[in-house]
Short mmCIF file of C-alpha atoms in Angstrom, two decimals:
data_model
loop_
_atom_site.label_atom_id
_atom_site.label_comp_id
_atom_site.label_asym_id
_atom_site.label_seq_id
_atom_site.Cartn_x
_atom_site.Cartn_y
_atom_site.Cartn_z
CA MET A 18 19.53 -20.61 27.12
CA LYS A 19 17.98 -23.04 24.57
CA THR A 20 20.02 -24.16 21.61
CA LYS A 21 19.22 -22.44 18.23
CA LEU A 22 18.29 -25.10 15.74
CA GLU A 23 19.28 -24.86 12.14
CA GLY A 24 18.26 -26.14 8.74
CA TYR A 25 15.97 -29.09 8.77
CA ASP A 26 16.16 -29.48 12.49
CA PHE A 27 14.60 -26.04 12.84
CA TYR A 28 12.03 -26.81 10.03
CA ARG A 29 10.89 -29.99 11.70
CA GLU A 30 11.17 -29.34 15.46
CA VAL A 31 10.40 -25.55 15.70
CA LEU A 32 8.08 -25.08 12.65
CA GLY A 33 6.49 -28.44 12.64
CA SER A 34 7.29 -29.26 9.03
CA PRO A 35 4.72 -26.89 7.50
CA ARG A 36 3.46 -27.39 3.93
CA TYR A 37 0.80 -24.66 3.87
CA VAL A 38 2.26 -21.11 4.47
CA VAL A 39 0.62 -17.66 4.55
CA ALA A 40 2.90 -15.15 2.98
CA PRO A 41 3.93 -11.80 4.52
CA MET A 42 1.52 -9.13 3.16
CA VAL A 43 1.68 -5.50 3.93
CA ASP A 44 -1.31 -4.37 5.91
CA MET A 45 -2.96 -7.68 5.32
CA SER A 46 -1.33 -10.58 7.34
CA GLU A 47 -2.09 -9.01 10.74
CA LEU A 48 -2.98 -10.93 13.80
CA ALA A 49 -6.74 -11.39 13.05
CA TRP A 50 -6.14 -12.59 9.50
CA ARG A 51 -3.37 -15.04 10.71
CA GLN A 52 -5.75 -16.53 13.24
CA LEU A 53 -8.49 -16.90 10.58
CA SER A 54 -5.91 -18.54 8.23
CA ARG A 55 -4.70 -20.98 10.94
CA GLU A 56 -8.31 -21.93 11.62
CA ASN A 57 -8.54 -22.88 8.01
CA GLY A 58 -5.59 -25.05 7.52
CA ALA A 59 -2.42 -22.69 7.48
CA GLN A 60 0.44 -24.33 9.26
CA LEU A 61 2.79 -21.30 9.29
CA CYS A 62 2.17 -17.57 9.08
CA TYR A 63 4.36 -14.54 8.51
CA THR A 64 3.68 -11.00 9.83
CA PRO A 65 3.34 -8.12 7.43
CA MET A 66 6.60 -6.73 6.33
CA PHE A 67 8.01 -4.13 8.81
CA HIS A 68 10.41 -1.23 7.90
CA SER A 69 13.41 -1.91 10.15
CA PRO A 70 14.40 1.83 10.66
CA HIS A 71 10.88 2.55 11.85
CA PHE A 72 10.60 -0.60 13.99
CA ALA A 73 13.98 -0.07 15.53
CA ASP A 74 13.55 3.64 16.54
CA SER A 75 9.82 4.10 17.18
CA ALA A 76 8.03 2.47 20.04
CA THR A 77 4.69 3.90 18.59
CA TYR A 78 5.42 2.07 15.33
CA ARG A 79 6.05 -1.18 17.20
CA LYS A 80 2.86 -0.82 19.26
CA ASP A 81 0.73 0.02 16.32
CA ASN A 82 1.92 -2.71 14.01
CA PHE A 83 3.29 -5.74 15.83
CA HIS A 84 0.69 -7.77 17.66
CA THR A 85 0.81 -11.49 18.57
CA THR A 86 -0.49 -13.96 21.09
CA PRO A 87 0.89 -17.27 22.56
CA GLU A 88 -1.45 -19.11 20.15
CA ASP A 89 -0.07 -17.30 17.12
CA ARG A 90 2.70 -19.83 16.45
CA PRO A 91 4.67 -20.80 14.53
CA LEU A 92 5.32 -17.34 13.51
CA ILE A 93 7.93 -15.54 11.32
CA VAL A 94 8.45 -11.85 11.46
CA GLN A 95 9.68 -10.22 8.35
CA PHE A 96 11.79 -6.92 8.09
CA CYS A 97 13.01 -4.91 5.16
CA GLY A 98 16.17 -2.84 5.33
CA ASN A 99 19.56 -2.07 3.92
CA ASP A 100 21.62 -1.51 7.00
CA PRO A 101 22.85 -4.62 8.97
CA GLN A 102 22.83 -2.86 12.41
CA THR A 103 19.39 -1.32 11.88
CA VAL A 104 17.81 -4.71 10.82
CA LEU A 105 19.52 -6.38 13.74
CA LYS A 106 18.18 -3.71 16.22
CA ALA A 107 14.70 -4.14 14.93
CA ALA A 108 14.88 -7.92 15.08
CA LYS A 109 16.07 -7.92 18.59
CA TYR A 110 12.66 -6.57 19.70
CA VAL A 111 10.78 -9.50 18.35
CA GLU A 112 13.29 -12.45 18.73
CA ASP A 113 11.48 -13.59 21.96
CA HIS A 114 8.05 -13.38 20.48
CA CYS A 115 8.59 -15.37 17.22
CA ASP A 116 10.21 -18.44 15.72
CA ALA A 117 12.39 -16.78 13.17
CA VAL A 118 13.18 -13.50 11.53
CA ASP A 119 12.75 -13.11 7.69
CA LEU A 120 14.60 -10.62 5.39
CA ASN A 121 12.49 -9.30 2.57
CA LEU A 122 14.60 -9.50 -0.68
CA GLY A 123 11.59 -9.94 -2.99
CA CYS A 124 9.43 -6.75 -2.87
CA PRO A 125 9.39 -5.40 -6.50
CA GLN A 126 7.21 -2.31 -5.92
CA GLY A 127 8.27 1.25 -6.56
CA ILE A 128 8.48 2.14 -2.84
CA ALA A 129 11.09 -0.58 -2.45
CA ARG A 130 13.05 1.02 -5.29
CA ARG A 131 12.87 4.43 -3.63
CA GLY A 132 13.69 2.99 -0.22
CA HIS A 133 16.43 0.75 -1.55
CA TYR A 134 15.25 -2.49 -0.06
CA GLY A 135 13.47 -5.74 -1.16
CA ALA A 136 14.20 -6.89 -4.71
CA PHE A 137 16.26 -3.77 -5.32
CA LEU A 138 19.06 -5.22 -3.17
CA GLN A 139 19.28 -8.22 -5.50
CA ASP A 140 22.51 -7.00 -7.09
CA GLU A 141 24.33 -6.13 -3.84
CA TRP A 142 25.45 -9.57 -2.70
CA ASP A 143 28.08 -8.31 -0.22
CA LEU A 144 25.43 -6.19 1.64
CA ILE A 145 22.91 -9.06 1.71
CA SER A 146 25.54 -11.44 3.01
CA SER A 147 26.48 -9.00 5.80
CA ILE A 148 22.87 -8.58 6.92
CA VAL A 149 22.08 -12.34 6.87
CA SER A 150 25.39 -13.23 8.68
CA LEU A 151 24.97 -10.66 11.25
CA LEU A 152 21.40 -11.74 12.10
CA HIS A 153 22.58 -15.43 12.08
CA LYS A 154 25.25 -14.71 14.64
CA GLU A 155 23.45 -12.29 16.89
CA LEU A 156 19.83 -13.54 17.02
CA SER A 157 18.50 -16.28 19.33
CA VAL A 158 16.21 -17.39 16.47
CA PRO A 159 17.13 -18.44 12.92
CA VAL A 160 17.15 -16.08 9.97
CA THR A 161 15.20 -16.88 6.84
CA CYS A 162 14.93 -15.05 3.48
CA LYS A 163 12.39 -14.49 0.65
CA ILE A 164 13.68 -13.70 -2.77
CA ARG A 165 12.85 -13.36 -6.44
CA VAL A 166 14.57 -15.15 -9.23
CA PHE A 167 16.95 -13.78 -11.90
CA LYS A 168 16.37 -14.31 -15.55
CA GLU A 169 19.41 -16.65 -15.53
CA VAL A 170 18.88 -19.85 -13.63
CA GLU A 171 22.64 -20.14 -12.88
CA ARG A 172 22.68 -16.73 -11.24
CA THR A 173 19.75 -17.57 -9.09
CA ILE A 174 21.41 -20.68 -7.87
CA ALA A 175 24.64 -18.78 -7.01
CA TYR A 176 22.42 -16.09 -5.28
CA ALA A 177 20.64 -18.87 -3.19
CA LYS A 178 24.02 -20.58 -2.36
CA MET A 179 25.44 -17.21 -1.09
CA MET A 180 22.59 -16.80 1.30
CA GLU A 181 22.87 -20.33 2.54
CA LYS A 182 26.59 -19.83 3.20
CA ALA A 183 25.80 -16.52 5.04
CA GLY A 184 23.51 -18.27 7.47
CA CYS A 185 20.04 -18.35 5.94
CA GLN A 186 18.16 -21.37 7.40
CA LEU A 187 15.07 -21.41 5.25
CA LEU A 188 14.69 -19.88 1.72
CA THR A 189 11.41 -18.83 -0.05
CA ILE A 190 11.60 -18.24 -3.73
CA HIS A 191 8.99 -16.37 -5.61
CA GLY A 192 9.33 -17.78 -9.16
CA ARG A 193 9.07 -14.33 -10.84
CA THR A 194 11.65 -11.81 -11.71
CA ARG A 195 11.82 -8.32 -10.22
CA GLU A 196 10.28 -6.90 -13.34
CA MET A 197 7.30 -9.25 -13.34
CA LYS A 198 4.63 -7.20 -11.54
CA GLY A 199 1.38 -5.37 -12.19
CA PRO A 200 0.08 -5.85 -15.74
CA HIS A 201 3.30 -7.82 -16.55
CA THR A 202 2.98 -10.30 -13.69
CA GLY A 203 3.04 -13.47 -15.89
CA ILE A 204 3.49 -16.85 -14.18
CA ALA A 205 6.08 -18.12 -11.79
CA ASP A 206 8.58 -20.52 -13.23
CA TRP A 207 8.52 -23.69 -11.34
CA GLU A 208 11.28 -25.21 -13.31
CA HIS A 209 13.59 -22.33 -12.21
CA ILE A 210 12.57 -23.08 -8.48
CA ARG A 211 13.16 -26.78 -9.00
CA ALA A 212 16.76 -26.00 -10.16
CA VAL A 213 17.45 -24.00 -7.05
CA ARG A 214 15.96 -26.72 -4.86
CA GLN A 215 18.33 -29.31 -6.16
CA ALA A 216 21.31 -26.97 -5.55
CA ILE A 217 20.85 -26.07 -1.84
CA LYS A 218 20.50 -28.09 1.29
CA ILE A 219 18.26 -25.92 3.50
CA PRO A 220 14.57 -26.09 3.66
CA MET A 221 12.76 -24.27 0.83
CA PHE A 222 9.25 -22.87 0.01
CA ALA A 223 7.94 -22.04 -3.35
CA ASN A 224 5.68 -19.00 -4.06
CA GLY A 225 3.69 -18.33 -7.18
CA ASN A 226 0.80 -19.76 -9.36
CA ILE A 227 -1.35 -21.10 -6.54
CA LEU A 228 -5.03 -20.67 -7.31
CA TYR A 229 -6.54 -23.83 -5.91
CA PHE A 230 -5.73 -26.47 -3.34
CA GLU A 231 -4.78 -28.89 -6.09
CA ASP A 232 -2.07 -26.43 -7.25
CA ILE A 233 -0.29 -26.84 -3.99
CA GLU A 234 0.43 -30.54 -4.47
CA ARG A 235 1.25 -29.88 -8.21
CA CYS A 236 3.78 -27.32 -7.16
CA ILE A 237 5.39 -29.52 -4.56
CA ALA A 238 5.63 -32.35 -6.91
CA ALA A 239 7.04 -30.07 -9.73
CA THR A 240 9.61 -28.26 -7.71
CA GLY A 241 10.50 -30.65 -4.80
CA VAL A 242 10.07 -27.93 -2.20
CA ASP A 243 9.12 -28.46 1.34
CA GLY A 244 6.09 -26.23 1.45
CA VAL A 245 4.13 -23.71 -0.48
CA MET A 246 3.60 -20.01 0.38
CA THR A 247 0.54 -18.18 -1.02
CA ALA A 248 -0.42 -14.55 -0.67
CA GLU A 249 -3.09 -13.12 -2.90
CA THR A 250 -5.20 -16.31 -3.28
CA ASN A 251 -5.27 -16.55 0.59
CA LEU A 252 -6.84 -13.05 0.68
CA TYR A 253 -9.69 -14.09 -1.57
CA ASN A 254 -10.18 -17.64 -0.02
CA PRO A 255 -8.75 -18.08 3.50
CA ALA A 256 -10.02 -21.64 3.35
CA LEU A 257 -7.66 -22.54 0.50
CA PHE A 258 -5.62 -24.91 2.56
CA THR A 259 -8.72 -26.92 3.44
CA GLY A 260 -9.58 -27.45 -0.19
CA LYS A 261 -13.05 -25.83 0.30
CA ASN A 262 -14.77 -22.74 -1.24
CA PRO A 263 -17.10 -21.68 1.59
CA PRO A 264 -19.75 -18.97 1.32
CA VAL A 265 -18.02 -15.54 1.54
CA TRP A 266 -20.30 -14.42 4.38
CA GLU A 267 -19.11 -17.21 6.63
CA MET A 268 -15.46 -16.15 6.31
CA VAL A 269 -16.47 -12.43 6.76
CA ASP A 270 -18.54 -13.17 9.80
CA ARG A 271 -15.68 -15.13 11.42
CA TYR A 272 -13.00 -12.57 10.48
CA LEU A 273 -15.10 -9.68 11.96
CA GLU A 274 -15.57 -11.61 15.15
CA ILE A 275 -11.76 -12.08 15.41
CA ALA A 276 -10.92 -8.58 14.41
CA GLN A 277 -13.17 -7.16 17.09
CA LYS A 278 -11.58 -9.42 19.65
CA HIS A 279 -8.16 -8.21 18.83
CA GLU A 280 -9.16 -4.63 18.15
CA THR A 281 -7.93 -4.73 14.63
CA GLY A 282 -7.68 -1.25 12.88
CA PHE A 283 -10.53 -0.22 10.60
CA GLN A 284 -8.36 0.00 7.42
CA HIS A 285 -7.27 -3.60 7.83
CA VAL A 286 -10.87 -4.77 8.34
CA LYS A 287 -12.39 -2.81 5.40
CA GLY A 288 -9.52 -4.03 3.10
CA HIS A 289 -10.10 -7.69 3.86
CA VAL A 290 -13.86 -7.41 3.50
CA PHE A 291 -13.48 -5.82 0.05
CA LYS A 292 -11.01 -8.61 -0.97
CA LEU A 293 -13.41 -11.33 0.15
CA TYR A 294 -16.42 -9.79 -1.49
CA ASN A 295 -14.59 -8.84 -4.56
CA ILE A 296 -16.43 -11.02 -7.15
CA SER A 297 -19.88 -10.16 -5.55
CA PHE A 298 -19.15 -6.46 -5.49
CA GLN A 299 -18.34 -6.60 -9.28
CA ILE A 300 -21.98 -7.77 -9.86
CA LYS A 301 -23.81 -5.90 -7.06
CA HIS A 302 -22.57 -2.45 -7.17
CA HIS A 303 -25.12 -1.18 -4.66
CA LEU A 304 -23.62 -3.57 -2.07
CA ARG A 305 -20.15 -2.24 -2.93
CA ASP A 306 -21.23 1.30 -2.41
CA LEU A 307 -22.83 0.43 0.86
CA MET A 308 -19.50 -0.93 2.17
CA ALA A 309 -17.55 1.98 0.62
CA LYS A 310 -19.41 4.47 2.88
CA VAL A 311 -18.49 2.79 6.19
CA HIS A 312 -16.08 4.73 8.57
CA LYS A 313 -15.63 2.42 11.46
CA VAL A 314 -15.44 -1.31 12.31
CA GLN A 315 -18.96 -1.29 13.80
CA ASP A 316 -20.31 0.14 10.42
CA VAL A 317 -18.65 -2.78 8.57
CA VAL A 318 -20.42 -5.25 10.91
CA ASP A 319 -23.76 -3.53 10.26
CA ALA A 320 -23.21 -3.36 6.50
CA GLN A 321 -22.17 -7.07 6.55
CA GLN A 322 -25.64 -8.02 7.91
CA ILE A 323 -27.32 -6.44 4.85
CA ILE A 324 -24.92 -7.88 2.36
CA LYS A 325 -25.08 -11.40 3.93
CA ALA A 326 -28.89 -11.48 3.78
CA GLU A 327 -28.94 -10.56 0.08
CA LEU A 328 -26.27 -13.13 -0.80
CA ILE A 329 -28.01 -15.85 1.14
CA GLU A 330 -31.25 -15.08 -0.88
CA ASP A 331 -29.17 -15.25 -4.01
CA SER A 332 -27.74 -18.65 -3.10
CA LYS A 333 -31.24 -20.06 -2.77
CA LYS A 334 -32.31 -19.06 -6.29
CA GLU A 335 -31.69 -21.21 -9.33
CA ILE A 336 -30.13 -18.44 -11.41
CA PRO A 337 -27.29 -18.87 -14.01
CA ASP A 338 -23.92 -18.01 -12.92
CA ILE A 339 -22.87 -14.56 -13.82
CA GLN A 340 -19.32 -14.66 -15.32
CA VAL A 341 -17.43 -11.45 -14.55
CA GLN A 342 -13.81 -12.63 -15.05
CA ARG A 343 -11.98 -13.37 -18.26
CA VAL A 344 -11.54 -17.06 -17.84
CA GLU A 345 -12.42 -18.62 -21.15
CA THR A 346 -8.77 -19.48 -21.83
CA CYS A 347 -7.90 -20.90 -18.44
CA ALA A 348 -8.24 -24.72 -18.48
CA ASN A 349 -8.00 -24.97 -14.65
CA PHE A 350 -10.69 -22.41 -13.88
CA LYS A 351 -13.60 -23.65 -11.70
CA HIS A 352 -16.94 -22.08 -12.56
CA LEU A 353 -18.27 -21.04 -9.08
CA PRO A 354 -21.10 -18.86 -8.02
CA HIS A 355 -19.99 -15.30 -6.96
CA TRP A 356 -21.16 -15.84 -3.33
CA VAL A 357 -18.36 -18.41 -2.57
CA CYS A 358 -14.69 -17.81 -1.96
CA GLN A 359 -12.59 -18.17 -4.98
CA PRO A 360 -9.40 -16.84 -6.57
CA TYR A 361 -9.42 -13.64 -8.52
CA PHE A 362 -8.10 -13.79 -12.16
CA ARG A 363 -6.44 -10.93 -13.91
CA SER A 364 -6.52 -11.03 -17.62
CA THR A 365 -2.69 -10.95 -17.84
CA ARG A 366 -2.60 -13.90 -15.48
CA LEU A 367 -4.86 -15.85 -17.65
CA GLU A 368 -2.95 -15.21 -20.77
CA ALA A 369 0.14 -16.40 -19.05
CA LEU A 370 -1.55 -19.51 -17.71
CA THR A 371 -2.03 -20.75 -21.36
CA GLY A 372 1.19 -19.42 -22.77
CA ASP A 373 4.91 -19.75 -22.56
CA ALA A 374 6.41 -18.26 -19.35
CA LYS A 375 9.48 -17.12 -21.25
CA GLU A 376 7.38 -15.33 -23.81
CA VAL A 377 5.39 -13.50 -21.13
CA GLU A 378 8.62 -12.28 -19.52
CA THR A 379 10.34 -11.27 -22.76
CA ASP A 380 12.09 -7.94 -22.37
CA MET A 381 9.88 -6.93 -19.42
CA GLU A 382 12.25 -4.17 -18.11
CA ALA A 383 12.22 -2.49 -21.50
CA VAL A 384 8.30 -2.57 -21.52
CA LEU A 385 8.32 -1.06 -18.00
CA GLN A 386 10.73 1.67 -19.04
CA GLU A 387 8.40 2.63 -21.89
CA GLU A 388 5.49 2.74 -19.53
CA ARG A 389 7.32 4.97 -17.13
CA LYS A 390 8.22 7.35 -19.97
CA ALA A 391 4.62 7.44 -21.06
CA ARG A 392 3.37 8.25 -17.54
CA LYS A 393 5.89 11.08 -17.29
CA GLU A 394 4.83 12.48 -20.68
CA GLN A 395 1.16 12.36 -19.53
CA LYS A 396 1.93 14.18 -16.42
CA ARG A 397 3.88 16.85 -18.33
CA LEU A 398 0.96 17.20 -20.76
CA ARG A 399 -1.59 17.48 -17.87
CA LYS A 400 0.52 20.30 -16.29
CA ALA A 401 0.84 22.21 -19.55
CA ALA A 402 -2.99 21.92 -20.00
CA LEU A 403 -3.59 23.31 -16.54
CA PHE A 404 -1.14 26.23 -17.21
CA GLN A 405 -2.89 27.04 -20.46
CA LYS A 406 -6.30 26.90 -18.71
CA ALA A 407 -5.07 29.32 -16.09
CA LEU A 408 -3.88 31.71 -18.74
CA LEU A 409 -7.20 31.72 -20.53
CA LYS A 410 -9.21 32.05 -17.37
CA PRO A 411 -10.88 35.53 -17.09
CA ALA A 412 -9.70 37.84 -14.35
CA LYS A 413 -11.53 37.68 -11.09
CA LYS A 414 -13.88 40.53 -10.30
CA ARG A 415 -12.59 42.95 -7.73
CA LYS A 416 -13.87 42.48 -4.27
CA PHE A 417 -13.75 46.20 -3.63
CA ALA A 418 -14.87 49.16 -5.68
CA SER A 419 -12.04 50.78 -7.69
CA CYS A 420 -10.42 53.99 -6.49
CA THR A 421 -12.61 56.99 -7.65
CA SER A 422 -9.44 58.77 -8.88
CA CYS A 423 -7.00 56.25 -10.58
CA GLU A 424 -9.49 53.50 -11.11
CA GLN A 425 -6.66 51.00 -10.91
CA ASN A 426 -6.23 50.24 -7.27
CA PRO A 427 -9.13 49.22 -5.02
CA GLY A 428 -10.67 52.13 -3.21
CA SER A 429 -11.42 52.12 0.56
CA GLU A 430 -14.97 52.46 1.76
CA LYS A 431 -13.74 54.08 4.94
CA CYS A 432 -11.75 56.85 3.12
CA VAL A 433 -13.44 60.11 2.94
CA HIS A 434 -12.75 60.31 -0.79
CA LYS A 435 -13.35 56.56 -1.58
CA MET A 436 -9.78 56.41 -2.94
CA CYS A 437 -6.65 54.36 -2.56
CA LYS A 438 -4.00 55.63 -0.13
CA ARG A 439 -1.83 57.07 -2.86
CA CYS A 440 -4.69 59.11 -4.40
CA CYS A 441 -6.07 59.99 -0.98
CA LEU A 442 -2.85 61.55 0.11
CA SER A 443 -2.79 63.91 -2.89
CA LYS A 444 -6.42 64.85 -2.41
CA THR A 445 -6.19 65.60 1.20
CA VAL A 446 -3.16 67.88 0.66
CA GLU A 447 -4.97 69.64 -2.06
CA LEU A 448 -8.23 70.14 -0.18
CA ILE A 449 -6.52 70.39 3.32
CA VAL A 450 -8.59 67.87 4.96
CA ASP A 451 -7.83 64.88 7.19
CA CYS A 452 -8.39 61.21 6.30
CA GLU A 453 -8.47 59.20 9.60
CA HIS A 454 -8.59 55.85 7.70
CA HIS A 455 -5.34 56.50 5.74
CA ASN A 456 -3.76 58.30 8.62
CA VAL A 457 -3.25 61.45 6.61
CA TRP A 458 -3.59 64.73 8.61
CA ALA A 459 -3.29 67.59 6.20
CA LYS A 460 -5.73 69.82 7.92
CA ALA A 461 -4.32 69.31 11.36
CA ARG A 462 -0.86 70.03 10.16
CA TYR A 463 -2.19 73.22 8.36
CA GLU A 464 -3.83 74.45 11.51
CA ARG A 465 -0.72 74.08 13.60
CA MET A 466 1.35 76.05 11.05
CA TYR A 467 -1.19 78.90 10.22
CA GLY A 468 -3.71 78.96 13.02
CA THR A 469 -7.01 77.45 13.57
CA LYS A 470 -8.95 79.64 11.13
CA SER A 471 -7.30 80.84 8.08
CA LYS A 472 -8.87 83.38 6.01
CA ASP A 473 -7.30 81.80 2.89
CA LYS A 474 -9.11 78.50 3.58
CA THR A 475 -12.88 77.96 3.46
CA GLU A 476 -14.59 75.58 5.82
CA LYS A 477 -15.17 71.99 5.27
CA GLY A 478 -12.20 71.42 3.16
CA ASP A 479 -12.94 73.84 0.37
CA PRO A 480 -9.93 74.74 -1.84
CA ILE A 481 -7.80 77.49 -0.80
CA ALA A 482 -8.56 80.69 -2.62
CA THR A 483 -5.80 81.88 -4.77
CA VAL A 484 -4.95 85.43 -5.86
#
């Protein structure tokens, strides 16, 4: 059994001292995308985040989601979970097929809040320590962690030291707090990351604020980390680590080739193509609509040929660059034509790039609480409006004709009187006739009691003559 290396020995001898790292991305960092990223400069890749309960208990989940090859190295597999034994059981399935297992402690999304994992374990240090220490003791590969920062630098440092003590061999820090997401993303705090780097002894990656290749070296210089992890920018420009901005169709062609080779699922393929063509699709809506209508991988390949041909023609024309992003306040923005790979700017990110990180983050949790309350109120008002609309909606027309007697219940077409059962019962007794449809046999009963031909009864159900 080979010796499990730790710390910088693990970082140098097993991982190969990587500086350019592709982050774990749900439904996005699958095998085909990892191969494309490695071909374009990535030195270490993570799998998508796997849910440890599903991975531990379902062979189907493992078969559908975890794929790798001997060339797919170095590789770190990431899990989320809140039970030490469950996470360990899941990790045991992959320890022979990867170089390390990572614990997700940074996911800030609502699903992580509901599932009680990711960044929402941030305040349960005893639980985190028990998971990390168990993985460290029981696995044949090292355990690594990915976290977000607290607002207080001192607390983040103590948090990182706790994980180092528990057995974490490599730490990735996303320089945003748990509340900084969606429209309140803001910018990652590199100074915060630098303070943690100076306090711990294990290898460390930084995550956040990477838009161009130049940002990688700036981040390493500013924080002192060993490598830089990027997620979203990699999705828009998989050639980020080469410092190039290739034509989008070249990346799409190569990705589709790899995806077909590895039989990548349709949803993964379509998602990546939309990310790569994001800027072009904002300009050329007809091409976006074309790709939106595809239903299988081969349809994506066919649509790609049409899109590629049009963009190649655009690249040959001397036309002014069409600006579709709010970038006028971003000093680092590169004006590139829409047909080349480039980062996607959100307006909130641009505002943050030119402002003070602390101002962007101010009272973020309070803002999010107000937004949640507003969404709940909107939902309540929508339900009330639907209820009011239902009350005002006119009654539906009867499918059947009304009963010829009471005119309240629907009458039956097969009834001899065209009545409802209740009225039919009264009428048949009155006239001494049978209604086979309603199973009322007044005439048959009368004949059994008084004979087949009564002088007091006229034929064909006429009323009985009374004296």
